[in-house]
CSV table of C-alpha atoms and ligand atoms in Angstrom, one decimal:
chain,number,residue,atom,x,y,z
R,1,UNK,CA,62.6,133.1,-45.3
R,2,UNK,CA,64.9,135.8,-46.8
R,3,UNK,CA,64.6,139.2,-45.7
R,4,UNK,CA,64.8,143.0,-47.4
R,5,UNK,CA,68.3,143.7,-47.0
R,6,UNK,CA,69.4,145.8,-43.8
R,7,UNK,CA,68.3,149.4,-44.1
R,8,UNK,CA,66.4,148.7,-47.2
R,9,UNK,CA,62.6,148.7,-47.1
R,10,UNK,CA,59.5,147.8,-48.8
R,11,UNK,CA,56.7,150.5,-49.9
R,12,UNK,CA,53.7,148.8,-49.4
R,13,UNK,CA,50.5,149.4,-50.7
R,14,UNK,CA,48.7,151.2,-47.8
R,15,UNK,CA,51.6,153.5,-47.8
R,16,UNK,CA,51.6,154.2,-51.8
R,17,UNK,CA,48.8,156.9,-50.9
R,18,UNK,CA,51.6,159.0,-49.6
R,19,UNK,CA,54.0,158.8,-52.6
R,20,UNK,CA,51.8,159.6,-55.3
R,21,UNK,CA,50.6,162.5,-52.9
R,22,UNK,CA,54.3,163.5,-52.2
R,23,UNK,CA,54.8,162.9,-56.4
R,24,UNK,CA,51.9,165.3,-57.3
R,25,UNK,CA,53.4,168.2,-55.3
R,26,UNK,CA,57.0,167.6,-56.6
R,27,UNK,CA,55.4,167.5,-60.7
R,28,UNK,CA,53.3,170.9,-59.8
R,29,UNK,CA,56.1,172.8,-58.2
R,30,UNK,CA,58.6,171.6,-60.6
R,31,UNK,CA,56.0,173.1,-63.7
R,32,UNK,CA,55.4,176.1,-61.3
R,33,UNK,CA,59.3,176.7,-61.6
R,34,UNK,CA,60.2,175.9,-64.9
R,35,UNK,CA,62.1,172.6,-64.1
R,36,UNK,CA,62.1,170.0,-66.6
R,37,UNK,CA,62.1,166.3,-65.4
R,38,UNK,CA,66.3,164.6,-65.7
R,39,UNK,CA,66.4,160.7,-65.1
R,40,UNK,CA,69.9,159.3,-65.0
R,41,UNK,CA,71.2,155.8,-64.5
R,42,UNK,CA,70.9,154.1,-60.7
R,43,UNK,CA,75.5,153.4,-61.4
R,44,UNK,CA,77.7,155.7,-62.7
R,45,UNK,CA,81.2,155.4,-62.9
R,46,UNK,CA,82.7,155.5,-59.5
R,47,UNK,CA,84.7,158.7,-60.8
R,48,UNK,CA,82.5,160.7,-60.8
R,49,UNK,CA,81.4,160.5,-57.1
R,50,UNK,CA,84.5,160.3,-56.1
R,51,UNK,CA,85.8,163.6,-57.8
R,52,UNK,CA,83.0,165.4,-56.6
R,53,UNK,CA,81.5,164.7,-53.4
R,54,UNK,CA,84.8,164.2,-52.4
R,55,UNK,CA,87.4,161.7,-51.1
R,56,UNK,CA,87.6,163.1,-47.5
R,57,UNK,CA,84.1,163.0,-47.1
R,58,UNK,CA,81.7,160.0,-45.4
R,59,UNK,CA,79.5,159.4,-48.0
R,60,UNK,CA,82.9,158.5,-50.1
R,61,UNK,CA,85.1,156.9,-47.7
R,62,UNK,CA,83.1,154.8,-45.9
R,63,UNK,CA,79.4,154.8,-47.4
R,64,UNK,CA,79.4,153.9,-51.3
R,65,UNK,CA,78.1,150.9,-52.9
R,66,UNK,CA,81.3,150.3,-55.4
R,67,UNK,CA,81.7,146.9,-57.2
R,68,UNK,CA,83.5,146.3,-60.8
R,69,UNK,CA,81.5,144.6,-63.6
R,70,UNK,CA,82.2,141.7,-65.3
R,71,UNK,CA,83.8,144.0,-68.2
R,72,UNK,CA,86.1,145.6,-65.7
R,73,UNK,CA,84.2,148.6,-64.8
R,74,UNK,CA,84.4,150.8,-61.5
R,75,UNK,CA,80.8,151.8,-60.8
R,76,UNK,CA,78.8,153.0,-57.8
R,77,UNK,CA,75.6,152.6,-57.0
R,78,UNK,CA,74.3,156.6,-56.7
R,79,UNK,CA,75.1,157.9,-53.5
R,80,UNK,CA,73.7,161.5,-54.5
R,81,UNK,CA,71.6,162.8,-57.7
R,82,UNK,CA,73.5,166.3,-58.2
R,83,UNK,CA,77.0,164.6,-59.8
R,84,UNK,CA,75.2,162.3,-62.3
R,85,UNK,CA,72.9,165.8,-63.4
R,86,UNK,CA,76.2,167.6,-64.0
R,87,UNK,CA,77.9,164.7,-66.1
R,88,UNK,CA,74.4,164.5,-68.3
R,89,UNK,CA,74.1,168.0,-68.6
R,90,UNK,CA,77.9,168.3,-70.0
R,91,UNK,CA,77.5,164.8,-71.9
R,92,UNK,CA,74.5,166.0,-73.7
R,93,UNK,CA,75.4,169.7,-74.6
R,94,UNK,CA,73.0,171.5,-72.4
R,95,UNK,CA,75.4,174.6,-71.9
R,96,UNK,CA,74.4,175.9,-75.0
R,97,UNK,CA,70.9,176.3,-73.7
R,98,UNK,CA,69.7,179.4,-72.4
R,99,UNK,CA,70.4,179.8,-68.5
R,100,UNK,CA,69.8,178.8,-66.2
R,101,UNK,CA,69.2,175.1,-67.1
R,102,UNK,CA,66.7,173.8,-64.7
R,103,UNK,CA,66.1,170.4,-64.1
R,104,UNK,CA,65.1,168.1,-61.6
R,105,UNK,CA,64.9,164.0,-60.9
R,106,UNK,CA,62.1,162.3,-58.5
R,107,UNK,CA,62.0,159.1,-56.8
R,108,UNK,CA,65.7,158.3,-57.5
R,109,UNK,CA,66.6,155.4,-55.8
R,110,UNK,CA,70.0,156.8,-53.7
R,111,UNK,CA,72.7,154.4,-51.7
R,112,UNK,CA,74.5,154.7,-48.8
R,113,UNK,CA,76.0,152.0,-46.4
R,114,UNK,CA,75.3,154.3,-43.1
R,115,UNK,CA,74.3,152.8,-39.6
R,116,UNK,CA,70.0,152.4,-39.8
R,117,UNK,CA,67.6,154.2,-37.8
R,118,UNK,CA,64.1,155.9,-38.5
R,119,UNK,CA,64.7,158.4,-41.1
R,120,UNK,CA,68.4,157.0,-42.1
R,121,UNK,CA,68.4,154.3,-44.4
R,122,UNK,CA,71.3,152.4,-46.9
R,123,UNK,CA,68.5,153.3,-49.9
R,124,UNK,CA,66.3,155.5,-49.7
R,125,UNK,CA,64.5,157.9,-52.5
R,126,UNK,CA,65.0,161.6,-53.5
R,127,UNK,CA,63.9,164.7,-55.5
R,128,UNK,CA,65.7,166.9,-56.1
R,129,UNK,CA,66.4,170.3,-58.2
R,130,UNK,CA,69.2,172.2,-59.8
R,131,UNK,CA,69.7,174.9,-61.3
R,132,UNK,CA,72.9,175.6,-63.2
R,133,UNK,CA,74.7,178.5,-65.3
R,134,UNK,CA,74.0,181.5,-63.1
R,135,UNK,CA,75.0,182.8,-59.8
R,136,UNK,CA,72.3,185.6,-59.1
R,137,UNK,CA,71.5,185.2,-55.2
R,138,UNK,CA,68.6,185.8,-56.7
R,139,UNK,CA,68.7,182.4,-58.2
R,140,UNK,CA,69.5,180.9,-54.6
R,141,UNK,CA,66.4,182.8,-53.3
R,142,UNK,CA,64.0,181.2,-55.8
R,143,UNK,CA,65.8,177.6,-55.6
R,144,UNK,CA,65.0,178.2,-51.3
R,145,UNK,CA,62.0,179.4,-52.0
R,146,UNK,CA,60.5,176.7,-54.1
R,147,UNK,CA,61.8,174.3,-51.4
R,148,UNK,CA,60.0,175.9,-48.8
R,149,UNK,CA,56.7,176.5,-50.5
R,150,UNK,CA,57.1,172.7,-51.7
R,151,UNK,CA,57.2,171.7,-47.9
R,152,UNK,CA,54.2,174.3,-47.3
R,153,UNK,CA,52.5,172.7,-50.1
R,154,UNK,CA,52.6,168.9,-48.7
R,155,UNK,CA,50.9,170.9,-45.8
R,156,UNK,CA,53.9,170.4,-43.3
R,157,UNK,CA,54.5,172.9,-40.7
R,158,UNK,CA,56.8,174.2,-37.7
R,159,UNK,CA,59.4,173.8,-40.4
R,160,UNK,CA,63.3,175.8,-40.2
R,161,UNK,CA,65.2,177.0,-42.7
R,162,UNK,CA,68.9,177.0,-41.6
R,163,UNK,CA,71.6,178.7,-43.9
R,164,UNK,CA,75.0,179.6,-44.2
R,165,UNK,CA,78.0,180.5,-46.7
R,166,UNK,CA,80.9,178.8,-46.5
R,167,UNK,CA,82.4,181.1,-49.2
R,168,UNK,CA,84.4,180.4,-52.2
R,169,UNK,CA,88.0,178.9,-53.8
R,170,UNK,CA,89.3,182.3,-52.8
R,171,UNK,CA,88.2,183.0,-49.2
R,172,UNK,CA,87.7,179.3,-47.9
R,173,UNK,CA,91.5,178.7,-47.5
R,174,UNK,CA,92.1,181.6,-45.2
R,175,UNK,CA,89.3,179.9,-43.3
R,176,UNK,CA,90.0,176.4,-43.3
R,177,UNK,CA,93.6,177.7,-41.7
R,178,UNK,CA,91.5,179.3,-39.0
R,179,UNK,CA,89.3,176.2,-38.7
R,180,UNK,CA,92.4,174.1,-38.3
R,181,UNK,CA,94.7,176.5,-35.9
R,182,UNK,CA,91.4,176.1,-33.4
R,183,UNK,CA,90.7,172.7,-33.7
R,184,UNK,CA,94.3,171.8,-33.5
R,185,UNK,CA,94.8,174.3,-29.6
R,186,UNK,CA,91.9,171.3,-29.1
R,187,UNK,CA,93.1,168.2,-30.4
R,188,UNK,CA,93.2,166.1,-27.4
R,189,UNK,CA,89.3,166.3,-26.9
R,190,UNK,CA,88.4,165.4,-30.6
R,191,UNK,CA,87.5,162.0,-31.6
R,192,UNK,CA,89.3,159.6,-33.8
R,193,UNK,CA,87.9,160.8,-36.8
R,194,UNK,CA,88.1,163.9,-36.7
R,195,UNK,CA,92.0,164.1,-35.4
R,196,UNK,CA,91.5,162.4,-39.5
R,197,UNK,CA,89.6,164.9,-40.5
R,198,UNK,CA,92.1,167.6,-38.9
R,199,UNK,CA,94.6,166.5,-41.2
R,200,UNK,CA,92.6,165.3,-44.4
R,201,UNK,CA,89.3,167.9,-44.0
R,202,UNK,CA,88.9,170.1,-41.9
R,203,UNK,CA,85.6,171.6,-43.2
R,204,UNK,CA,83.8,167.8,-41.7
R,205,UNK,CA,85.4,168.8,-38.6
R,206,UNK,CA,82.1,170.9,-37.9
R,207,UNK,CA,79.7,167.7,-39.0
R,208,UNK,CA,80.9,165.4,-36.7
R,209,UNK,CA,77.8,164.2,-33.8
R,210,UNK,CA,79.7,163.7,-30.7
R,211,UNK,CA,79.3,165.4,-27.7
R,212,UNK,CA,83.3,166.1,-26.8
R,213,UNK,CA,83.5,167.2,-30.7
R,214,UNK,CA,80.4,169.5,-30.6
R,215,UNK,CA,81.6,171.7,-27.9
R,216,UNK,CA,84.7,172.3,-30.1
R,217,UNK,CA,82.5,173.2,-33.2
R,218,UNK,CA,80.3,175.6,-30.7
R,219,UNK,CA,83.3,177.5,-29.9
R,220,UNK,CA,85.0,177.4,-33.6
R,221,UNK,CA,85.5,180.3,-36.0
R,222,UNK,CA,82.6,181.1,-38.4
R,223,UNK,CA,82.9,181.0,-42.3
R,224,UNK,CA,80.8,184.3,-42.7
R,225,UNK,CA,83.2,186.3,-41.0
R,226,UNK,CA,86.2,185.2,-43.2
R,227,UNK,CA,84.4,185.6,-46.9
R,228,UNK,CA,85.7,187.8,-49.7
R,229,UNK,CA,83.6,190.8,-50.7
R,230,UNK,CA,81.8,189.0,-53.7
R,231,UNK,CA,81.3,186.0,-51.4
R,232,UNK,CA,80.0,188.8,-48.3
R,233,UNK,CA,77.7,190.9,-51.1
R,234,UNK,CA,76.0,187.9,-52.4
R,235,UNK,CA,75.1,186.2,-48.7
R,236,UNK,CA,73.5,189.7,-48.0
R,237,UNK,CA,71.6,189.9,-50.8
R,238,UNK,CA,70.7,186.4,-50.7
R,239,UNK,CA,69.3,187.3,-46.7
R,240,UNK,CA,68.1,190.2,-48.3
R,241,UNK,CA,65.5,188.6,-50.8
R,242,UNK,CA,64.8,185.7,-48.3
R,243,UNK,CA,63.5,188.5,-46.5
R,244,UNK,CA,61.3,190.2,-49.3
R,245,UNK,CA,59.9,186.8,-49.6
R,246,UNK,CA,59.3,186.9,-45.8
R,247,UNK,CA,60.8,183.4,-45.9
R,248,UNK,CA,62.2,183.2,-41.8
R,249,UNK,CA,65.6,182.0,-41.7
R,250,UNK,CA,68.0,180.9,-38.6
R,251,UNK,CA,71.9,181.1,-39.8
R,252,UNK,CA,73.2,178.2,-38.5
R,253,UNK,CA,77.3,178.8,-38.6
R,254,UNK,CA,78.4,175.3,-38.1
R,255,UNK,CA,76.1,174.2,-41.1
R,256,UNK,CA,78.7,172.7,-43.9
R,257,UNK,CA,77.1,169.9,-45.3
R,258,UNK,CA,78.4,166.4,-45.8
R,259,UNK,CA,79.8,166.6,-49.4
R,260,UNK,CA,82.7,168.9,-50.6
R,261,UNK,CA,81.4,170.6,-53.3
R,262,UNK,CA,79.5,173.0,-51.9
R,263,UNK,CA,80.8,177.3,-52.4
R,264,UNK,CA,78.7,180.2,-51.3
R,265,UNK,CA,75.1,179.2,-50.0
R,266,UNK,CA,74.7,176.1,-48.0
R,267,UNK,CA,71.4,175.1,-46.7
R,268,UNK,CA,68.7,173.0,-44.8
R,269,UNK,CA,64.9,173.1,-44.1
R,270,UNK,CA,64.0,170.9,-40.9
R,271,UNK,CA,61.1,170.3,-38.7
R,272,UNK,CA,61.7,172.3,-35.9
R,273,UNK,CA,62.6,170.6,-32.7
R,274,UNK,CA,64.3,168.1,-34.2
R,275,UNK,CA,67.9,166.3,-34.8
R,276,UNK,CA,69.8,166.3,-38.1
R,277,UNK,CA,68.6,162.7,-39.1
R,278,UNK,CA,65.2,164.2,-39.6
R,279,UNK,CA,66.0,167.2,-42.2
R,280,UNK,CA,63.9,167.1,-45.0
R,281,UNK,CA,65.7,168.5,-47.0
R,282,UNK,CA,69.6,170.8,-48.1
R,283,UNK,CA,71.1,171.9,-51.2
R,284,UNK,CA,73.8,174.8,-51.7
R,285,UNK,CA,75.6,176.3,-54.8
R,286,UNK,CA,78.0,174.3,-56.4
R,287,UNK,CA,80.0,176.8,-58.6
R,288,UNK,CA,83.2,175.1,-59.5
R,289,UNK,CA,81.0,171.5,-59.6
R,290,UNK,CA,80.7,171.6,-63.3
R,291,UNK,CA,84.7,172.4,-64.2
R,292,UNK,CA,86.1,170.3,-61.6
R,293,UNK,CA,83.9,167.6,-64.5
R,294,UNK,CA,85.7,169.3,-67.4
R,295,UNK,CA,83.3,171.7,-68.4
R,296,UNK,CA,83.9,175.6,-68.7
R,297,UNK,CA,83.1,177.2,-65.2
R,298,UNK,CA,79.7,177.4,-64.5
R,299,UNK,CA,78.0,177.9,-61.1
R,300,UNK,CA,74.8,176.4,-60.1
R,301,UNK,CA,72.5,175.8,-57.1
R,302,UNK,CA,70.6,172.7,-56.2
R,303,UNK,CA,68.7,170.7,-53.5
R,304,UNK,CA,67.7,167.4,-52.5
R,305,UNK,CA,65.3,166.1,-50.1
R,306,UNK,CA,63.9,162.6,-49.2
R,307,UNK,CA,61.1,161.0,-49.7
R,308,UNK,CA,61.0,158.6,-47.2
R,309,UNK,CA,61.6,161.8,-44.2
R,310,UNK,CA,58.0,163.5,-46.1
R,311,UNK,CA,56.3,160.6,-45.6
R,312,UNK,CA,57.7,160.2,-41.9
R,313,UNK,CA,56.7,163.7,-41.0
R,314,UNK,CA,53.4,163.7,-43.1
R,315,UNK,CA,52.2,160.9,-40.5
R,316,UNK,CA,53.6,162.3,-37.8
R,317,UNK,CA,52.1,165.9,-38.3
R,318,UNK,CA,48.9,163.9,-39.1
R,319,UNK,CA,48.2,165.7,-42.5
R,320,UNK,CA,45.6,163.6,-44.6
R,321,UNK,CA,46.6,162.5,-47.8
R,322,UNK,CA,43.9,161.7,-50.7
R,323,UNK,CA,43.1,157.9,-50.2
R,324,UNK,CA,44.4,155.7,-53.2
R,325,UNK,CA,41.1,155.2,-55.6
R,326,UNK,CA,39.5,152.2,-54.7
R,327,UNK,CA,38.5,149.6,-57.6
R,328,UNK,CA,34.6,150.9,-58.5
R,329,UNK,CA,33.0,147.2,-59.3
R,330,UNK,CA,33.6,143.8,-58.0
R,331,UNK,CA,32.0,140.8,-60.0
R,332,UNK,CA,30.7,138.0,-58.2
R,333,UNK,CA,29.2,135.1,-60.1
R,334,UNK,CA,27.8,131.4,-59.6
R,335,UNK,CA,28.5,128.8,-61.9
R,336,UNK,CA,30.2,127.9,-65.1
R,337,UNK,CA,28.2,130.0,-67.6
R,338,UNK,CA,27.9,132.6,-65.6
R,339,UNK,CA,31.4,132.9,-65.1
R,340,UNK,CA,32.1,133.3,-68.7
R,341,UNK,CA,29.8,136.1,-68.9
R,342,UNK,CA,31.6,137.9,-65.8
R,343,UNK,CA,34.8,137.6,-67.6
R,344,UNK,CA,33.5,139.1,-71.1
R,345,UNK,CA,31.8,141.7,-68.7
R,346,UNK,CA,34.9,142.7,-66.7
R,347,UNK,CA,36.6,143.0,-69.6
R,348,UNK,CA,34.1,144.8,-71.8
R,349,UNK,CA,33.6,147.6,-68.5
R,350,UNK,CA,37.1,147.9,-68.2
R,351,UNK,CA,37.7,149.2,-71.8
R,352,UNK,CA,34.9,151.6,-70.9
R,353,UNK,CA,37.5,152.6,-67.8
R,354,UNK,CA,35.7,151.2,-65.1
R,355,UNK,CA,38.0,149.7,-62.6
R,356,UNK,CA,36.8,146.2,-61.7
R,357,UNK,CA,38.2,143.4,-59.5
R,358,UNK,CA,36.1,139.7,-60.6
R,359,UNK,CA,36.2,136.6,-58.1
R,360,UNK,CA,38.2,134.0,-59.0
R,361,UNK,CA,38.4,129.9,-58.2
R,362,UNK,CA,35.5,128.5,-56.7
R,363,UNK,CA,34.0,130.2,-54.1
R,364,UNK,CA,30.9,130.7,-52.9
R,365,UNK,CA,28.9,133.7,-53.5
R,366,UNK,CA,28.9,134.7,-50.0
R,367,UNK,CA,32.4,134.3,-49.8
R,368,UNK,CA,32.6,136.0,-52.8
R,369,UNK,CA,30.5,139.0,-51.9
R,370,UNK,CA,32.8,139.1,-48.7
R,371,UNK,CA,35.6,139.7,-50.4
R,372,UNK,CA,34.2,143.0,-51.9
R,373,UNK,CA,33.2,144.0,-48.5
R,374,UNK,CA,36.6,144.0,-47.1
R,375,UNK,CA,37.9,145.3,-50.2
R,376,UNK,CA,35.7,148.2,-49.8
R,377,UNK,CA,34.0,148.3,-53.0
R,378,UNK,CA,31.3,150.4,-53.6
R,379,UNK,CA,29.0,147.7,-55.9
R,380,UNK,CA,29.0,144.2,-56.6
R,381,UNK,CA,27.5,143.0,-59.9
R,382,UNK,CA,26.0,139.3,-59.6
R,383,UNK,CA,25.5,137.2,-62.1
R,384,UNK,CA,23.8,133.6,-61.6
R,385,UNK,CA,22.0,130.8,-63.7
R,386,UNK,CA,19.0,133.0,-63.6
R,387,UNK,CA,21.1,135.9,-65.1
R,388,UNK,CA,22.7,134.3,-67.3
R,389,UNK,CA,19.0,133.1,-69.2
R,390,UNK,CA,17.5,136.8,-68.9
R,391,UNK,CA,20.7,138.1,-70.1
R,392,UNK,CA,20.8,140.5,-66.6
R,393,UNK,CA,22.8,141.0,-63.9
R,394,UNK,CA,22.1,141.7,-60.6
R,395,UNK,CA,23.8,145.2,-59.0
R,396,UNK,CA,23.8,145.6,-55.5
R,397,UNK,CA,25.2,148.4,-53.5
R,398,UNK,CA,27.3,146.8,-50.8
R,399,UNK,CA,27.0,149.7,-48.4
R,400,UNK,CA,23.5,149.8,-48.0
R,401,UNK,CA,22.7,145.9,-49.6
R,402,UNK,CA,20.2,147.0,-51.8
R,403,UNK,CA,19.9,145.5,-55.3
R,404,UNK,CA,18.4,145.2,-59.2
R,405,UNK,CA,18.2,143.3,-61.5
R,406,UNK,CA,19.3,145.6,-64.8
R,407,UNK,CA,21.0,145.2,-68.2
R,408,UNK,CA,24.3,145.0,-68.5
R,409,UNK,CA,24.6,147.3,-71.1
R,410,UNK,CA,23.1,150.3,-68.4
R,411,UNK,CA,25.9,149.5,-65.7
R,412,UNK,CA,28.0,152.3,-67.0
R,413,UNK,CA,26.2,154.9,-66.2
R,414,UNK,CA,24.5,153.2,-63.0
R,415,UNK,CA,28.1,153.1,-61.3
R,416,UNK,CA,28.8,156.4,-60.7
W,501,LIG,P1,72.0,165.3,-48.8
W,501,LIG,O1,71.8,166.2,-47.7
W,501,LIG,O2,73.1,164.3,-48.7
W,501,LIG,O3,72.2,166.2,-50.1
W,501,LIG,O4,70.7,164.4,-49.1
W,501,LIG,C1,69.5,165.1,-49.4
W,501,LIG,C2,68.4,164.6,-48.5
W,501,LIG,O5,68.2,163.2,-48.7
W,501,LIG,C3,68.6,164.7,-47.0
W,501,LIG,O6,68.2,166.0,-46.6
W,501,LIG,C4,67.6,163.7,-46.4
W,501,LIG,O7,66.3,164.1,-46.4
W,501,LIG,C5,67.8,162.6,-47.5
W,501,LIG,N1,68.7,161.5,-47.0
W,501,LIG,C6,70.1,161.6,-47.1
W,501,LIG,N2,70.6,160.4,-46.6
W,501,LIG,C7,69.6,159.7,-46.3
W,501,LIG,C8,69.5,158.3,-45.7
W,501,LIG,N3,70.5,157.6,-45.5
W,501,LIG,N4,68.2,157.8,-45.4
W,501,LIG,C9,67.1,158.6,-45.7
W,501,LIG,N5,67.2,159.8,-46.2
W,501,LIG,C10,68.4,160.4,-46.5
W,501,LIG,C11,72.4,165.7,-51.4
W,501,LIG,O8,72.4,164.5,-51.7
W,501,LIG,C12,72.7,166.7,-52.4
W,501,LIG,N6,72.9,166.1,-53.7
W,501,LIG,C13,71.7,167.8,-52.4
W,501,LIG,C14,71.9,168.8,-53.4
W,501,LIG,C15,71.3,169.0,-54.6
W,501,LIG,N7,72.8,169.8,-53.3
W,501,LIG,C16,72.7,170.6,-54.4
W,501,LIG,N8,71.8,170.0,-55.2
């Protein structure tokens, strides 16, 4: 008996009630915003990841799916949707489109070879948002905001919003050099990886989990107090109209984020009380994203969230979701003749958009009519020998078992 791979999993039917509930909210917030939908291929050319999440990064080094093709090809399964927006909106000319260009991609299917646990998975699914072409703060307050009101609007709550700037090509340098002089006065108590990521970098140094590593990162310099001026105006005018929009923030100094092309604004929203597997969702500007591609420079803002961490929370915060619609008619039927007639009648109230579910084989009509019980169908129409010569059907309400004999040609508007 084969298996879904390891850290894969299946979406089942009794859980699809949560993902098309989870979709509606992303297609009204996205039309709320002005984003229009972006689907891009599940491989890209390995490049492309490579360039920009970074090769000193996790999700690079040790995570990607990578295999060549039988023409030769590097590709990657998509480890992130934000690199494979940027390459279609420079292959397909959207800079000369008024900005910003606002796009977004659900349900991508995203691929990571990282250890499993609940809420950490080698695929999982996204949706995510970006906004490229302008670097307003104001931009990053709207991009935060509609993450946060999409989180209100799946009805979660005790949510956090954690933020940070990690500043820009100019002021980042000065204190990556800071970053490294401290983590260096500590390197005996730092982990293998990270006396790597000392040397290769240094910004991951404040990502890493374990405990002898996180009491280094508590005590390490903070990015906000080395920005530029440009880099210092915009964070406070970002905190500024987070605050007009009485959005609560916490800033959260050792927040970096796990790929390297983050600038400026970097942030999370998380249900409160809880560990970093379980953030919903983070995003940040990207501002030199789109050159580092070969387009002109162009900064932008973006998040990404998972679907699978919704539909974790939405259970465990016990918010009801609308029940998937439930067939309306099933059509039981007993003997040979009859069963001809249920087939043209299925298929005749089905054009008419009622949903129907007809036995099939050979069952018997109690067996039959127990099926539609434990279906949870509202009415079963019967048809027998007796039916079949009056030209009639039986329908019978399976909740209360009443029935009548009627005319096929009235069940329309007898169904409800
Ligand atoms: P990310 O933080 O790597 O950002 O992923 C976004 C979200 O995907 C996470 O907050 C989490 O909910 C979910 N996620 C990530 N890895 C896993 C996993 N292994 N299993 C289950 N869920 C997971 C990005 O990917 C950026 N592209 C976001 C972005 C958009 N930045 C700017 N624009």
């Amino acid at each position: 008996m084969y298996q879904a791979p390891r850290g894969t999993s299946d979406i089942l039917p009794e859980e699809q009630a949560y993902w098309r509930f989870v979709e509606q909210k992303v297609t009204s917030i996205c039309q709320l915003y002005g984003y229009e939908r972006l689907d891009s291929p599940v491989f890209e050319d390995t490049g492309l990841f490579a360039r920009s999440v970074g090769p000193g990064t996790d999700v690079v080094e040790k995570e990607m799916y990578t295999f060549t093709d039988k023409g030769g090809n590097q590709l990657t399964l998509r480890p992130e949707g934000t690199a494979p927006v940027c390459r279609a909106y420079l292959e397909h000319g959207m800079p000369n489109l008024p900005r910003p260009v606002k796009l977004y991609y659900y349900f991508i299917p995203v691929f990571r070879y990282e250890r499993p646990q609940a809420g950490r998975y080698r695929q999982h699914y996204q949706f995510g948002f970006e906004a490229i072409g302008e670097d307003d703060p104001a931009l990053d307050a709207e991009v935060i905001d509609m993450a946060w009101q999409f989180f209100l609007s799946l009805g979660l709550h005790h949510l956090s919003l954690q933020l940070n700037s990690i500043g820009c090509r100019q002021c980042r340098p000065i204190y990556l050099n800071a970053l490294k002089n401290h983590y260096a006065s500590h390197a005996t108590e730092l982990c293998t990886d990270c006396k790597v990521r000392l040397e290769r970098n240094p910004l991951r140094l404040l990502d890493c989990k374990k405990s002898s590593c996180q009491a280094v990162a508590d005590s390490a310099p903070r990015s906000t107090d080395y920005l530029c001026s440009e880099c210092r105006v915009h964070f406070s005018r970002l905190k500024e109209y987070l605050k007009l929009l009485k959005i609560p923030f916490t800033l959260n100094h050792r927040l970096v984020r796990g790929l390297d092309y983050y600038t400026r604004t970097v942030f999370e929203i998380q249900p409160r009380d809880a560990g970093a597997q379980s953030t919903l969702g983070g995003g940040g500007r990207y501002d030199d994203l789109i050159e580092e591609l070969g387009g002109k420079p162009t900064p932008a803002i973006g998040l990404a969230a998972g679907i699978e961490r919704m539909v974790l929370n939405l259970k465990k915060q016990a918010v009801a979701v609308p029940p998937f619609p439930r067939p309306q008619v099933f059509i039981a039927h007993l003997g040979n003749e009859a069963k001809d007639e249920a087939i043209k009648l299925a298929s005749r109230l089905r054009q008419a958009s009622t949903s129907i579910i007809m036995a099939t084989g050979q069952r018997s009509l109690k067996a039959q009519l127990r099926q539609a019980n434990t279906s949870a169908i509202r009415h079963a129409v019967i048809i027998g020998e007796q039916e079949v010569k009056s030209g009639t059907v039986v329908l019978r309400d399976m909740t209360n078992a009443r029935q009548k004999t009627v005319n096929p040609a009235a069940l329309p508007g007898l169904l409800g």
